[in-house]
Short mmCIF file of N, CA and C in Angstrom, two decimals:
data_model
loop_
_atom_site.label_atom_id
_atom_site.label_comp_id
_atom_site.label_asym_id
_atom_site.label_seq_id
_atom_site.Cartn_x
_atom_site.Cartn_y
_atom_site.Cartn_z
N ASN B 1286 -166.35 121.77 -96.56
CA ASN B 1286 -165.68 121.94 -95.55
C ASN B 1286 -164.08 122.24 -95.87
N PHE B 1287 -163.70 122.48 -96.82
CA PHE B 1287 -162.50 122.41 -97.83
C PHE B 1287 -161.42 124.13 -96.96
N PHE B 1288 -162.44 124.88 -96.97
CA PHE B 1288 -161.59 126.09 -96.92
C PHE B 1288 -161.62 125.97 -94.95
N SER B 1289 -162.11 125.44 -94.36
CA SER B 1289 -162.70 125.07 -92.79
C SER B 1289 -162.51 126.82 -92.62
N ALA B 1290 -162.12 127.11 -91.70
CA ALA B 1290 -161.49 129.10 -91.25
C ALA B 1290 -160.80 129.37 -91.37
N PHE B 1291 -160.07 129.24 -92.45
CA PHE B 1291 -158.69 129.90 -92.99
C PHE B 1291 -158.58 130.85 -94.57
N ARG B 1292 -157.42 131.76 -95.46
CA ARG B 1292 -157.72 132.26 -96.12
C ARG B 1292 -156.81 131.77 -96.66
N TYR B 1293 -157.44 131.24 -98.18
CA TYR B 1293 -156.73 130.81 -99.44
C TYR B 1293 -155.67 132.03 -100.54
N THR B 1294 -155.67 131.59 -102.00
CA THR B 1294 -155.56 132.12 -102.39
C THR B 1294 -155.74 131.59 -103.59
N VAL B 1295 -156.66 131.11 -104.73
CA VAL B 1295 -156.78 130.28 -105.73
C VAL B 1295 -156.60 130.80 -106.63
N TYR B 1296 -155.57 129.87 -107.46
CA TYR B 1296 -155.31 130.41 -109.35
C TYR B 1296 -156.18 129.72 -109.86
N VAL B 1297 -157.02 130.04 -110.70
CA VAL B 1297 -157.49 129.71 -112.37
C VAL B 1297 -156.97 129.98 -113.46
N PRO B 1298 -157.00 128.95 -113.51
CA PRO B 1298 -156.19 129.22 -114.68
C PRO B 1298 -156.88 129.14 -116.47
N THR B 1299 -156.31 130.17 -116.81
CA THR B 1299 -157.11 130.75 -118.34
C THR B 1299 -157.55 129.54 -119.45
N ASN B 1300 -158.56 129.37 -120.05
CA ASN B 1300 -159.52 128.25 -120.82
C ASN B 1300 -158.33 127.91 -121.31
N ALA B 1301 -157.17 129.33 -122.67
CA ALA B 1301 -156.96 128.59 -123.19
C ALA B 1301 -156.05 127.86 -122.56
N ALA B 1302 -154.84 128.11 -121.44
CA ALA B 1302 -154.33 127.34 -120.35
C ALA B 1302 -154.92 125.66 -120.55
N VAL B 1303 -155.62 125.70 -119.83
CA VAL B 1303 -156.57 124.25 -119.47
C VAL B 1303 -157.44 123.45 -120.74
N GLN B 1304 -156.70 124.03 -121.43
CA GLN B 1304 -157.37 122.81 -123.28
C GLN B 1304 -155.64 122.56 -123.62
N ALA B 1305 -154.52 124.05 -123.14
CA ALA B 1305 -153.13 122.79 -123.99
C ALA B 1305 -153.26 121.95 -122.51
N ALA B 1306 -153.74 121.69 -122.04
CA ALA B 1306 -152.99 120.65 -120.64
C ALA B 1306 -153.49 119.81 -120.93
N LEU B 1307 -154.84 119.92 -121.11
CA LEU B 1307 -155.64 118.64 -121.79
C LEU B 1307 -154.87 118.68 -123.16
N SER B 1308 -154.71 119.04 -123.53
CA SER B 1308 -154.66 118.37 -125.38
C SER B 1308 -152.86 118.10 -125.21
N SER B 1309 -152.16 118.16 -124.21
CA SER B 1309 -150.85 117.85 -123.82
C SER B 1309 -150.55 116.00 -123.08
N GLY B 1310 -152.57 116.21 -122.74
CA GLY B 1310 -152.07 114.71 -121.80
C GLY B 1310 -151.47 114.57 -120.08
N LEU B 1311 -151.86 115.91 -119.75
CA LEU B 1311 -151.31 116.35 -118.79
C LEU B 1311 -152.00 115.77 -117.59
N VAL B 1312 -153.43 115.96 -118.40
CA VAL B 1312 -155.06 116.30 -117.47
C VAL B 1312 -155.75 116.24 -118.23
N ARG B 1313 -156.86 114.63 -117.29
CA ARG B 1313 -158.23 114.74 -118.61
C ARG B 1313 -158.94 115.25 -118.51
N ARG B 1314 -159.84 114.63 -119.53
CA ARG B 1314 -161.62 115.48 -118.86
C ARG B 1314 -162.23 114.30 -118.12
N TRP B 1315 -162.72 114.37 -117.26
CA TRP B 1315 -163.88 113.90 -116.63
C TRP B 1315 -164.58 113.28 -116.97
N ASP B 1316 -164.44 113.85 -118.06
CA ASP B 1316 -166.46 112.49 -118.77
C ASP B 1316 -164.66 111.34 -119.65
N ASP B 1317 -163.73 111.12 -119.72
CA ASP B 1317 -162.88 110.82 -120.19
C ASP B 1317 -162.84 109.45 -118.50
N ILE B 1318 -162.21 110.23 -117.73
CA ILE B 1318 -162.00 109.86 -116.57
C ILE B 1318 -162.71 108.52 -116.29
N TYR B 1319 -164.33 109.35 -116.05
CA TYR B 1319 -165.03 108.60 -115.87
C TYR B 1319 -165.86 106.92 -117.23
N ALA B 1320 -164.79 107.75 -117.69
CA ALA B 1320 -165.35 106.22 -119.17
C ALA B 1320 -164.42 105.03 -118.94
N ILE B 1321 -163.47 105.27 -118.04
CA ILE B 1321 -162.53 103.98 -117.64
C ILE B 1321 -162.65 103.18 -117.17
N ALA B 1322 -163.10 101.65 -117.77
CA ALA B 1322 -163.16 100.81 -117.38
C ALA B 1322 -163.37 100.10 -116.14
N ASP B 1323 -161.07 99.80 -116.37
CA ASP B 1323 -160.85 99.54 -114.93
C ASP B 1323 -161.35 100.02 -113.58
N PRO B 1324 -161.94 99.42 -112.78
CA PRO B 1324 -161.84 100.87 -111.71
C PRO B 1324 -160.41 101.64 -110.91
N HIS B 1325 -160.16 101.27 -110.97
CA HIS B 1325 -158.45 100.63 -110.38
C HIS B 1325 -157.79 101.78 -110.82
N GLN B 1326 -157.91 102.24 -112.25
CA GLN B 1326 -157.30 102.88 -113.24
C GLN B 1326 -158.04 103.95 -113.11
N GLN B 1327 -159.16 104.28 -113.09
CA GLN B 1327 -160.74 105.57 -113.09
C GLN B 1327 -160.28 105.47 -111.25
N GLY B 1328 -159.94 105.42 -110.26
CA GLY B 1328 -159.27 106.21 -109.20
C GLY B 1328 -158.29 106.30 -109.39
N LEU B 1329 -157.22 105.82 -109.83
CA LEU B 1329 -155.85 106.75 -109.95
C LEU B 1329 -156.12 108.09 -110.88
N GLU B 1330 -156.72 108.11 -112.17
CA GLU B 1330 -156.63 109.01 -112.53
C GLU B 1330 -157.63 109.72 -112.24
N ILE B 1331 -158.76 109.32 -111.37
CA ILE B 1331 -159.56 110.96 -110.43
C ILE B 1331 -158.34 112.18 -109.45
N GLN B 1332 -157.48 110.47 -108.63
CA GLN B 1332 -156.47 111.66 -107.21
C GLN B 1332 -155.59 111.70 -108.07
N LYS B 1333 -154.84 111.66 -109.05
CA LYS B 1333 -154.02 112.09 -110.29
C LYS B 1333 -155.06 114.07 -110.63
N MET B 1334 -156.21 113.67 -111.20
CA MET B 1334 -157.35 115.16 -111.32
C MET B 1334 -157.63 115.74 -109.84
N ILE B 1335 -157.79 115.26 -109.11
CA ILE B 1335 -157.51 116.06 -107.32
C ILE B 1335 -155.91 116.24 -106.55
N ARG B 1336 -155.46 115.75 -106.79
CA ARG B 1336 -153.97 116.46 -106.55
C ARG B 1336 -153.53 117.81 -108.00
N PHE B 1337 -153.87 118.31 -109.62
CA PHE B 1337 -153.58 119.02 -109.87
C PHE B 1337 -154.06 120.11 -109.24
N LEU B 1338 -156.15 119.42 -108.99
CA LEU B 1338 -156.46 120.95 -109.25
C LEU B 1338 -155.90 121.69 -107.52
N ARG B 1339 -155.77 120.57 -106.33
CA ARG B 1339 -155.33 121.27 -105.85
C ARG B 1339 -154.47 121.80 -105.39
N TYR B 1340 -153.14 121.86 -106.20
CA TYR B 1340 -152.13 122.18 -106.36
C TYR B 1340 -152.47 123.65 -106.67
N HIS B 1341 -153.72 124.12 -107.20
CA HIS B 1341 -153.77 125.39 -107.41
C HIS B 1341 -154.18 126.65 -106.31
N PHE B 1342 -154.62 125.43 -105.12
CA PHE B 1342 -155.86 126.50 -103.62
C PHE B 1342 -153.91 126.41 -102.66
N GLN B 1343 -153.80 127.90 -102.99
CA GLN B 1343 -152.06 128.26 -101.88
C GLN B 1343 -152.98 129.26 -100.21
N ASP B 1344 -152.36 128.06 -99.37
CA ASP B 1344 -152.75 128.94 -98.29
C ASP B 1344 -151.68 130.21 -97.75
N ASP B 1345 -152.96 130.39 -97.37
CA ASP B 1345 -152.52 132.29 -97.40
C ASP B 1345 -153.25 132.89 -98.25
N ALA B 1346 -153.49 134.23 -97.89
CA ALA B 1346 -154.34 135.64 -99.58
C ALA B 1346 -153.58 136.28 -99.51
N VAL B 1347 -153.26 136.48 -100.38
CA VAL B 1347 -152.07 137.08 -101.02
C VAL B 1347 -152.52 138.51 -102.89
N PHE B 1348 -152.37 138.67 -102.42
CA PHE B 1348 -152.79 140.26 -103.72
C PHE B 1348 -151.83 141.11 -104.36
N VAL B 1349 -152.19 141.33 -105.68
CA VAL B 1349 -152.07 141.58 -106.10
C VAL B 1349 -151.32 143.72 -105.32
N GLY B 1350 -150.43 143.52 -105.97
CA GLY B 1350 -150.25 145.00 -105.03
C GLY B 1350 -149.99 145.38 -103.79
N GLN B 1351 -149.27 144.23 -103.27
CA GLN B 1351 -148.86 143.33 -102.11
C GLN B 1351 -147.58 143.06 -102.19
N PRO B 1352 -146.39 143.61 -101.40
CA PRO B 1352 -145.54 142.63 -101.63
C PRO B 1352 -145.05 142.23 -100.88
N VAL B 1353 -144.77 141.45 -102.27
CA VAL B 1353 -144.75 139.93 -100.91
C VAL B 1353 -143.51 138.98 -101.89
N ASP B 1354 -142.07 138.16 -100.89
CA ASP B 1354 -140.94 137.01 -101.95
C ASP B 1354 -142.00 136.33 -100.48
N ASP B 1355 -142.55 135.16 -101.10
CA ASP B 1355 -142.16 133.85 -99.48
C ASP B 1355 -142.99 133.24 -101.11
N VAL B 1356 -142.72 131.91 -100.25
CA VAL B 1356 -143.10 130.56 -99.77
C VAL B 1356 -144.04 129.56 -99.51
N TYR B 1357 -145.37 129.67 -99.87
CA TYR B 1357 -146.51 129.09 -99.77
C TYR B 1357 -146.76 127.56 -99.89
N GLN B 1358 -147.36 126.94 -98.48
CA GLN B 1358 -148.05 125.07 -98.87
C GLN B 1358 -148.98 125.00 -99.73
N SER B 1359 -149.81 124.65 -100.52
CA SER B 1359 -150.33 123.70 -101.73
C SER B 1359 -151.25 123.49 -100.85
N ALA B 1360 -151.90 122.51 -101.84
CA ALA B 1360 -153.67 121.73 -100.73
C ALA B 1360 -152.73 120.46 -101.20
N THR B 1361 -151.89 119.96 -102.57
CA THR B 1361 -151.66 118.86 -102.50
C THR B 1361 -150.39 118.53 -101.53
N ILE B 1362 -150.37 117.25 -101.29
CA ILE B 1362 -148.66 117.11 -100.85
C ILE B 1362 -148.08 115.59 -101.62
N ARG B 1363 -146.60 115.88 -101.33
CA ARG B 1363 -146.31 114.98 -102.28
C ARG B 1363 -146.22 113.83 -101.57
N LEU B 1364 -146.50 112.79 -101.98
CA LEU B 1364 -146.70 111.64 -101.94
C LEU B 1364 -145.01 110.17 -101.82
N SER B 1365 -144.58 109.65 -101.34
CA SER B 1365 -143.91 108.42 -102.04
C SER B 1365 -143.36 108.77 -102.83
N GLY B 1366 -144.19 108.10 -103.34
CA GLY B 1366 -144.43 107.62 -105.44
C GLY B 1366 -144.25 108.51 -105.79
N ASP B 1367 -144.43 109.74 -106.05
CA ASP B 1367 -143.82 110.83 -106.98
C ASP B 1367 -142.48 111.07 -107.43
N ASN B 1368 -143.71 110.93 -109.10
CA ASN B 1368 -141.79 111.50 -109.92
C ASN B 1368 -141.46 112.55 -108.81
N TYR B 1369 -139.86 112.52 -108.82
CA TYR B 1369 -139.26 114.42 -108.13
C TYR B 1369 -138.57 114.34 -108.60
N GLN B 1370 -137.80 113.51 -109.24
CA GLN B 1370 -136.46 114.10 -110.06
C GLN B 1370 -136.13 115.53 -111.09
N ASN B 1371 -137.37 116.31 -111.21
CA ASN B 1371 -137.67 117.31 -111.47
C ASN B 1371 -138.00 118.71 -111.22
N ALA B 1372 -138.15 118.22 -109.61
CA ALA B 1372 -139.34 118.68 -109.17
C ALA B 1372 -138.76 119.14 -107.66
N ALA B 1373 -137.49 119.95 -108.00
CA ALA B 1373 -136.56 119.87 -106.60
C ALA B 1373 -136.35 121.17 -105.97
N ASN B 1374 -137.34 122.27 -106.66
CA ASN B 1374 -136.82 123.57 -107.04
C ASN B 1374 -136.75 124.33 -105.30
N LEU B 1375 -138.56 123.84 -105.13
CA LEU B 1375 -138.55 124.16 -103.59
C LEU B 1375 -137.90 123.82 -101.87
N ASN B 1376 -137.86 121.96 -102.50
CA ASN B 1376 -137.11 121.17 -101.43
C ASN B 1376 -138.16 120.91 -100.25
N THR B 1377 -139.07 120.46 -101.25
CA THR B 1377 -140.64 119.35 -100.83
C THR B 1377 -140.55 118.67 -100.09
N SER B 1378 -140.47 117.81 -98.66
CA SER B 1378 -140.39 116.21 -98.09
C SER B 1378 -141.65 115.37 -98.30
N VAL B 1379 -140.88 114.57 -98.17
CA VAL B 1379 -142.43 113.43 -98.40
C VAL B 1379 -143.58 113.55 -97.19
N ASN B 1380 -144.90 113.26 -97.76
CA ASN B 1380 -145.89 113.44 -96.46
C ASN B 1380 -145.73 115.09 -96.71
N LYS B 1381 -145.44 115.91 -96.69
CA LYS B 1381 -145.62 117.36 -96.96
C LYS B 1381 -146.60 118.25 -98.08
N TYR B 1382 -146.83 119.19 -98.10
CA TYR B 1382 -147.83 119.61 -98.64
C TYR B 1382 -146.46 120.52 -100.00
N TYR B 1383 -146.52 120.39 -101.42
CA TYR B 1383 -145.98 120.88 -101.93
C TYR B 1383 -145.61 122.39 -101.70
N LYS B 1384 -145.50 123.44 -102.24
CA LYS B 1384 -145.16 124.96 -102.54
C LYS B 1384 -145.19 124.96 -103.45
N LEU B 1385 -145.14 126.20 -103.78
CA LEU B 1385 -145.42 127.80 -104.90
C LEU B 1385 -144.65 129.16 -103.70
N LYS B 1386 -143.96 129.21 -104.65
CA LYS B 1386 -142.95 131.05 -104.37
C LYS B 1386 -144.16 131.85 -105.46
N VAL B 1387 -143.83 132.97 -103.94
CA VAL B 1387 -145.00 134.09 -104.87
C VAL B 1387 -143.95 135.22 -104.28
N THR B 1388 -144.26 136.28 -105.73
CA THR B 1388 -143.92 137.32 -105.51
C THR B 1388 -143.73 138.60 -106.74
N SER B 1389 -144.30 138.35 -105.71
CA SER B 1389 -145.08 140.90 -105.37
C SER B 1389 -144.92 141.79 -105.84
N THR B 1390 -145.34 142.89 -106.65
CA THR B 1390 -145.61 143.91 -106.52
C THR B 1390 -146.20 144.71 -107.00
N ASP B 1391 -145.71 145.87 -107.42
CA ASP B 1391 -147.57 147.28 -106.83
C ASP B 1391 -148.32 146.30 -108.32
N HIS B 1392 -147.53 145.95 -109.23
CA HIS B 1392 -148.68 145.90 -111.31
C HIS B 1392 -148.43 144.04 -111.54
N SER B 1393 -147.94 143.77 -110.11
CA SER B 1393 -147.46 142.28 -110.37
C SER B 1393 -148.26 141.04 -109.93
N LEU B 1394 -148.09 139.54 -110.32
CA LEU B 1394 -147.83 138.42 -109.22
C LEU B 1394 -147.06 137.47 -109.67
N SER B 1395 -146.17 136.83 -109.50
CA SER B 1395 -145.53 135.48 -110.23
C SER B 1395 -145.74 134.35 -109.16
N LEU B 1396 -145.18 132.84 -110.34
CA LEU B 1396 -145.85 131.93 -108.94
C LEU B 1396 -143.92 131.65 -109.58
N THR B 1397 -143.67 130.39 -108.95
CA THR B 1397 -142.70 129.95 -109.24
C THR B 1397 -143.47 128.69 -108.43
N THR B 1398 -143.20 127.42 -110.20
CA THR B 1398 -143.65 125.41 -108.99
C THR B 1398 -142.61 125.09 -108.81
N GLU B 1399 -142.53 123.66 -108.02
CA GLU B 1399 -141.55 122.70 -107.59
C GLU B 1399 -140.75 122.78 -108.87
N THR B 1400 -141.54 122.74 -109.96
CA THR B 1400 -140.50 122.74 -111.41
C THR B 1400 -139.60 122.83 -111.94
N ASN B 1401 -139.74 123.96 -110.91
CA ASN B 1401 -139.42 126.17 -110.90
C ASN B 1401 -140.01 126.61 -112.37
N LYS B 1402 -141.08 126.33 -113.25
CA LYS B 1402 -141.75 126.92 -114.25
C LYS B 1402 -142.43 127.89 -113.35
N THR B 1403 -142.47 129.27 -114.39
CA THR B 1403 -142.61 130.73 -114.42
C THR B 1403 -144.56 131.01 -115.04
N VAL B 1404 -145.43 130.95 -113.55
CA VAL B 1404 -146.14 131.30 -114.46
C VAL B 1404 -147.36 132.70 -113.37
N GLN B 1405 -147.78 133.81 -114.38
CA GLN B 1405 -148.13 135.10 -114.05
C GLN B 1405 -149.63 135.31 -113.97
N VAL B 1406 -149.83 136.30 -112.78
CA VAL B 1406 -151.16 136.17 -112.65
C VAL B 1406 -151.95 136.91 -113.33
N ASN B 1407 -152.87 137.66 -114.22
CA ASN B 1407 -153.18 137.52 -115.56
C ASN B 1407 -153.63 139.55 -115.06
N THR B 1408 -153.13 140.65 -114.86
CA THR B 1408 -153.53 141.68 -114.39
C THR B 1408 -154.01 143.07 -115.30
N SER B 1409 -154.10 142.05 -116.39
CA SER B 1409 -155.35 142.59 -117.25
C SER B 1409 -156.70 142.92 -117.02
N GLY B 1410 -157.93 143.78 -117.19
CA GLY B 1410 -158.45 143.55 -117.14
C GLY B 1410 -159.42 143.12 -114.94
N ASN B 1411 -160.53 142.38 -115.02
CA ASN B 1411 -160.33 142.42 -113.00
C ASN B 1411 -159.96 141.01 -113.04
N LEU B 1412 -159.60 140.51 -113.10
CA LEU B 1412 -160.10 138.82 -112.67
C LEU B 1412 -158.61 138.40 -112.12
N TYR B 1413 -157.61 139.03 -111.38
CA TYR B 1413 -157.51 139.74 -110.55
C TYR B 1413 -158.73 139.57 -108.49
N ASN B 1414 -157.53 139.90 -107.53
CA ASN B 1414 -157.33 140.27 -106.56
C ASN B 1414 -159.30 140.13 -106.10
N MET B 1415 -159.86 138.38 -106.49
CA MET B 1415 -161.23 138.80 -106.91
C MET B 1415 -161.49 138.32 -105.13
N VAL B 1416 -161.78 138.70 -104.02
CA VAL B 1416 -162.70 137.94 -102.67
C VAL B 1416 -163.64 136.96 -102.58
N VAL B 1417 -163.85 136.14 -102.48
CA VAL B 1417 -164.87 134.94 -101.73
C VAL B 1417 -164.82 135.97 -100.18
N LYS B 1418 -166.00 134.95 -99.64
CA LYS B 1418 -166.23 134.54 -98.47
C LYS B 1418 -167.01 133.59 -98.89
N ASP B 1419 -166.50 131.71 -97.04
CA ASP B 1419 -167.56 131.25 -97.18
C ASP B 1419 -168.06 131.26 -95.88
N TYR B 1420 -169.46 131.33 -95.53
CA TYR B 1420 -169.77 131.38 -94.28
C TYR B 1420 -170.32 130.23 -93.77
N ILE B 1421 -170.72 129.65 -92.61
CA ILE B 1421 -171.02 128.59 -91.74
C ILE B 1421 -171.60 128.84 -90.79
N PHE B 1422 -173.12 128.69 -90.75
CA PHE B 1422 -174.75 129.08 -90.26
C PHE B 1422 -174.77 128.34 -89.15
N ASP B 1423 -175.41 128.53 -88.03
CA ASP B 1423 -175.92 127.25 -87.04
C ASP B 1423 -176.97 127.10 -87.12
N LYS B 1424 -177.51 126.70 -88.32
CA LYS B 1424 -178.98 126.51 -88.35
C LYS B 1424 -178.64 125.94 -90.53
N PRO B 1425 -179.46 125.08 -90.75
CA PRO B 1425 -179.24 124.80 -91.83
C PRO B 1425 -179.82 125.64 -93.02
N LEU B 1426 -179.94 126.11 -93.79
CA LEU B 1426 -180.13 126.85 -94.53
C LEU B 1426 -181.83 127.17 -94.88
N SER B 1427 -182.88 125.49 -94.49
CA SER B 1427 -183.69 125.90 -95.47
C SER B 1427 -184.92 126.43 -93.25
N SER B 1428 -183.89 126.13 -92.59
CA SER B 1428 -184.57 127.48 -91.36
C SER B 1428 -185.17 128.32 -91.47
N TYR B 1429 -184.09 128.93 -93.02
CA TYR B 1429 -184.01 130.63 -92.61
C TYR B 1429 -185.38 131.40 -93.86
N LYS B 1430 -185.57 132.48 -93.94
CA LYS B 1430 -186.92 132.51 -94.37
C LYS B 1430 -186.02 133.63 -95.15
N ASN B 1431 -185.85 133.26 -97.02
CA ASN B 1431 -186.07 133.73 -97.88
C ASN B 1431 -186.82 135.02 -99.15
N VAL B 1432 -186.40 135.99 -99.62
CA VAL B 1432 -187.42 136.53 -100.32
C VAL B 1432 -186.80 136.50 -101.89
N ASP B 1433 -187.65 136.73 -102.43
CA ASP B 1433 -186.75 136.32 -103.81
C ASP B 1433 -187.14 137.41 -105.23
N GLY B 1434 -188.13 138.85 -104.02
CA GLY B 1434 -188.03 139.72 -105.13
C GLY B 1434 -189.21 139.32 -105.54
N THR B 1435 -189.01 138.52 -105.67
CA THR B 1435 -191.60 138.60 -106.42
C THR B 1435 -192.29 139.03 -105.35
N GLY B 1436 -191.89 138.07 -103.74
CA GLY B 1436 -192.91 138.90 -102.62
C GLY B 1436 -193.31 137.47 -102.65
N SER B 1437 -192.62 136.02 -103.24
CA SER B 1437 -193.55 134.53 -102.59
C SER B 1437 -191.55 134.47 -101.21
N SER B 1438 -191.58 133.82 -100.88
CA SER B 1438 -190.37 133.41 -99.89
C SER B 1438 -190.12 132.43 -99.47
N SER B 1439 -189.63 131.12 -98.98
CA SER B 1439 -189.68 129.68 -99.15
C SER B 1439 -188.52 129.75 -97.94
N GLY B 1440 -188.24 128.48 -97.12
CA GLY B 1440 -188.41 128.01 -96.13
C GLY B 1440 -188.93 128.53 -94.56
N ALA B 1441 -189.20 128.16 -93.56
CA ALA B 1441 -189.83 128.29 -92.16
C ALA B 1441 -189.90 130.00 -91.77
N LEU B 1442 -190.10 129.91 -90.97
CA LEU B 1442 -190.40 131.57 -90.53
C LEU B 1442 -189.03 131.88 -89.80
N PHE B 1443 -189.14 132.90 -89.79
CA PHE B 1443 -187.77 133.84 -89.94
C PHE B 1443 -187.26 133.31 -88.68
N ASN B 1444 -185.81 133.38 -88.63
CA ASN B 1444 -184.97 132.82 -87.75
C ASN B 1444 -183.38 133.28 -88.15
N THR B 1445 -183.64 134.62 -86.88
CA THR B 1445 -182.53 135.15 -87.30
C THR B 1445 -180.54 134.25 -87.35
N SER B 1446 -179.69 134.74 -87.73
CA SER B 1446 -178.99 133.39 -88.55
C SER B 1446 -177.93 133.83 -87.06
N ILE B 1447 -177.01 132.92 -87.28
CA ILE B 1447 -175.45 133.26 -87.16
C ILE B 1447 -174.47 132.88 -87.45
N ILE B 1448 -173.50 133.27 -87.37
CA ILE B 1448 -172.63 131.98 -88.00
C ILE B 1448 -171.54 132.45 -87.68
N THR B 1449 -171.34 130.69 -87.59
CA THR B 1449 -170.77 130.16 -86.78
C THR B 1449 -168.67 130.25 -86.81
N THR B 1450 -169.29 130.16 -88.28
CA THR B 1450 -167.21 130.91 -88.67
C THR B 1450 -167.41 131.18 -90.24
N SER B 1451 -165.86 131.12 -90.56
CA SER B 1451 -166.02 132.14 -92.09
C SER B 1451 -164.49 131.97 -92.19
N SER B 1452 -164.60 131.89 -93.97
CA SER B 1452 -163.22 131.60 -94.53
C SER B 1452 -164.01 132.07 -95.71
N SER B 1453 -162.15 132.57 -96.34
CA SER B 1453 -162.18 133.99 -97.30
C SER B 1453 -161.30 133.34 -98.13
N ALA B 1454 -161.39 133.84 -99.61
CA ALA B 1454 -160.63 133.74 -100.30
C ALA B 1454 -160.12 134.62 -101.35
N VAL B 1455 -158.93 134.41 -102.14
CA VAL B 1455 -158.53 135.66 -102.91
C VAL B 1455 -158.03 134.80 -104.34
N ILE B 1456 -159.08 135.07 -105.15
CA ILE B 1456 -159.16 135.02 -106.87
C ILE B 1456 -157.87 134.99 -107.25
N HIS B 1457 -157.60 134.40 -108.25
CA HIS B 1457 -156.29 135.38 -109.16
C HIS B 1457 -156.87 134.12 -110.59
N GLN B 1458 -156.54 135.24 -112.01
CA GLN B 1458 -156.46 134.34 -112.80
C GLN B 1458 -155.35 134.20 -113.41
N ILE B 1459 -154.19 132.80 -113.77
CA ILE B 1459 -153.25 132.96 -114.67
C ILE B 1459 -153.29 132.63 -115.52
N ASN B 1460 -151.95 132.67 -116.09
CA ASN B 1460 -151.80 132.76 -118.19
C ASN B 1460 -151.17 130.36 -118.42
N ASP B 1461 -151.03 130.77 -116.61
CA ASP B 1461 -150.82 128.97 -117.26
C ASP B 1461 -151.25 127.71 -116.01
N VAL B 1462 -150.89 126.11 -116.86
CA VAL B 1462 -151.45 126.15 -115.00
C VAL B 1462 -150.54 125.56 -115.15
N LEU B 1463 -151.06 125.04 -113.48
CA LEU B 1463 -149.36 124.84 -111.96
C LEU B 1463 -148.55 123.76 -112.44
N THR B 1464 -148.59 122.77 -112.38
CA THR B 1464 -147.89 121.82 -111.23
C THR B 1464 -146.65 120.88 -111.24
N TYR B 1465 -146.45 120.03 -110.45
CA TYR B 1465 -145.68 119.99 -108.79
C TYR B 1465 -144.66 119.07 -109.18
N GLN B 1466 -145.10 118.51 -110.50
CA GLN B 1466 -143.90 117.48 -110.95
C GLN B 1466 -143.71 117.34 -112.53
#
C-alpha cells in the first residue's frame, strides 16, 4: 500500500554506491541489524534503514528529457530528534517530508539533497526512465485463472478482473546514495 494511487520516482543507487554506504557505516546490512541483541537498539537501526530507503522515493514522476527545475517531497519525514545542522539546504520543517531538488535537461537529471549533495541519474544504458505500474484488483488474485504456457492453469474458474486503483512509478539508477542528514 506504499504507492497507494499516486505517481512516484524511485532512485536506485548503483551496487558500488550501496557498498560505499555500507563500508562507511552510513547504513548497516539487514543481517547485521537483525543480529543486534538489544531490541531497542535493533528497532532504532531498523527505523534508520527504513528512513534511508524512503528518502529514495519521491512524490511525482520525473523523467530524463523532461524539463524540470523544482523541489519535491521524499517519503521520509523530518523528526524533531534528527541531526539537522548540516541539512538546511531545502528548509524542511519538523514533521514535514524531507525534500529533493530535481533538475533535468534533455539528456541529464540531477538531484540535490537536504545536505546539498548532488547526485546524478546514470543516463548511459537503459537504467533510467523505467516505468512500472501497481494495480489493485477487486478480488484476490487466487480467484483468477492463470495459464502458465504449459497447458496447466491455477486459480478458480475464470472471473473478469476489475482494476479498482493503480499507481505508477518511474525508476532511475543513480551514481550515489541520497542522504538527508
